[in-house]
């Protein structure tokens, strides 16, 4: 069926189900997409549930049909959390509590929100806000928790550790070392900065790498210098990419 207010394009018959959510504590009534299995389950329940009279909605003062009701009374959250959920957990052979505490109906809402936020193609924060029916993104942020796996992948992709321990090139002036000029203070090690060189012998301990161009050890590279040097690689506490 077409999504209300959209371009009018029809979705695939089995691709999605649109669920109407009534006025609730965090916002007005709205429509959101859910898995077709949920729509099928609701349809199957509506076909077999006992007939119930219309009931007064205390939020809107309107008479509505309640999806879950017994003896003309809607199912309370206490009955759902203290009776139905423990019964379902027992039937499924799982515990009624975990490290976060007792399993409740609200926990399901938080779990689904976190799964949608950490999916392979995740929902954006504002999209998740609309799906949950929140008035503000701040409320949604309490539900959208980043999983350790996603956080670990993001840290790895940032490459912080790799940038700070990667190898850099050090060029050695063989003539300066052989002639003894190095012992008199002439530079003989040239650390490759990417744009030019640093001649400070204790380069890995330097505290002022952000101001290399103004340093006395900063040396412009020239083709004549490169031709008489050999190269070796060494580890440093910093790399050109992190400066």
mmCIF file of N, CA and C in Angstrom, residues 34 38 73 86 137 150 153 158 182 204 212-213 215 225 228 242:
data_model
loop_
_atom_site.group_PDB
_atom_site.id
_atom_site.type_symbol
_atom_site.label_atom_id
_atom_site.label_comp_id
_atom_site.label_asym_id
_atom_site.label_seq_id
_atom_site.Cartn_x
_atom_site.Cartn_y
_atom_site.Cartn_z
ATOM 1 N N UNK A 34 6.825 -1.709 9.835
ATOM 2 C CA UNK A 34 7.262 -2.832 10.654
ATOM 3 C C UNK A 34 7.390 -4.056 9.760
ATOM 4 N N UNK A 38 4.881 -9.129 11.833
ATOM 5 C CA UNK A 38 4.102 -8.482 12.891
ATOM 6 C C UNK A 38 2.686 -8.200 12.415
ATOM 7 N N UNK A 73 -11.724 -4.550 29.646
ATOM 8 C CA UNK A 73 -10.638 -3.761 30.243
ATOM 9 C C UNK A 73 -9.356 -4.019 29.458
ATOM 10 N N UNK A 86 6.919 -13.122 31.845
ATOM 11 C CA UNK A 86 7.504 -14.283 32.531
ATOM 12 C C UNK A 86 6.986 -15.619 31.987
ATOM 13 N N UNK A 137 15.302 14.420 19.463
ATOM 14 C CA UNK A 137 16.363 13.417 19.279
ATOM 15 C C UNK A 137 17.052 13.055 20.593
ATOM 16 N N UNK A 150 30.346 -2.454 16.959
ATOM 17 C CA UNK A 150 30.327 -1.266 16.107
ATOM 18 C C UNK A 150 31.370 -0.261 16.579
ATOM 19 N N UNK A 153 34.812 -1.469 15.571
ATOM 20 C CA UNK A 153 35.046 -1.281 14.146
ATOM 21 C C UNK A 153 35.337 0.181 13.816
ATOM 22 N N UNK A 158 39.304 4.313 12.351
ATOM 23 C CA UNK A 158 39.928 5.616 12.598
ATOM 24 C C UNK A 158 41.442 5.533 12.485
ATOM 25 N N UNK A 182 79.940 14.425 11.284
ATOM 26 C CA UNK A 182 78.832 14.165 12.197
ATOM 27 C C UNK A 182 79.256 14.324 13.648
ATOM 28 N N UNK A 204 61.993 11.210 17.828
ATOM 29 C CA UNK A 204 60.830 10.558 18.431
ATOM 30 C C UNK A 204 60.444 11.171 19.769
ATOM 31 N N UNK A 212 57.190 22.585 12.982
ATOM 32 C CA UNK A 212 58.437 22.155 12.340
ATOM 33 C C UNK A 212 59.058 23.251 11.478
ATOM 34 N N UNK A 213 58.253 24.007 10.746
ATOM 35 C CA UNK A 213 58.793 24.992 9.800
ATOM 36 C C UNK A 213 59.590 26.092 10.502
ATOM 37 N N UNK A 215 61.482 25.486 13.252
ATOM 38 C CA UNK A 215 62.509 24.834 14.057
ATOM 39 C C UNK A 215 63.870 24.911 13.370
ATOM 40 N N UNK A 225 71.097 16.412 -2.155
ATOM 41 C CA UNK A 225 71.283 15.713 -0.895
ATOM 42 C C UNK A 225 70.850 14.259 -1.004
ATOM 43 N N UNK A 228 73.259 11.183 -2.537
ATOM 44 C CA UNK A 228 74.415 10.580 -1.870
ATOM 45 C C UNK A 228 74.035 9.899 -0.559
ATOM 46 N N UNK A 242 50.033 12.032 11.191
ATOM 47 C CA UNK A 242 49.439 12.531 12.415
ATOM 48 C C UNK A 242 49.859 13.949 12.733
#
